[in-house]
């Protein structure tokens, strides 16, 4: 059986926590930040757990 290859784009965007959950960063946090409120920018800086609908696809992309 050949080895499973990790999807390198996904490995750069998603991290696995110690308990096995997948976390991601928010979008819309790179530029045009002057028009966004302080609380919104603070929320965008936090990592968030991946949605349930996306977990199955990510499990294939990140086998380890």
XYZ file of C-alpha atoms in Angstrom, residues 1 3-5 9 11 14 16-19 26-28 30 35 43-44 47 49-51 55 58 60-61 64:
27
model
C 0.000 0.000 0.000
C 1.908 6.161 1.551
C -0.774 8.855 1.780
C 0.478 12.261 0.768
C -1.920 23.794 0.867
C -1.368 21.686 5.929
C -5.186 24.091 9.103
C -4.679 19.878 14.497
C -5.036 20.477 18.230
C -3.847 18.103 20.913
C -7.321 16.582 21.163
C -10.414 33.794 9.850
C -10.574 35.478 6.480
C -10.963 39.263 5.965
C -5.344 41.151 6.136
C -13.133 50.403 8.331
C -12.456 38.343 16.716
C -10.821 37.867 13.299
C -8.492 30.754 15.522
C -12.720 25.219 14.832
C -13.423 23.928 11.320
C -17.095 23.440 10.407
C -14.059 17.885 8.360
C -9.836 17.732 5.471
C -8.424 13.010 3.556
C -6.097 15.942 2.895
C -1.492 12.190 9.827
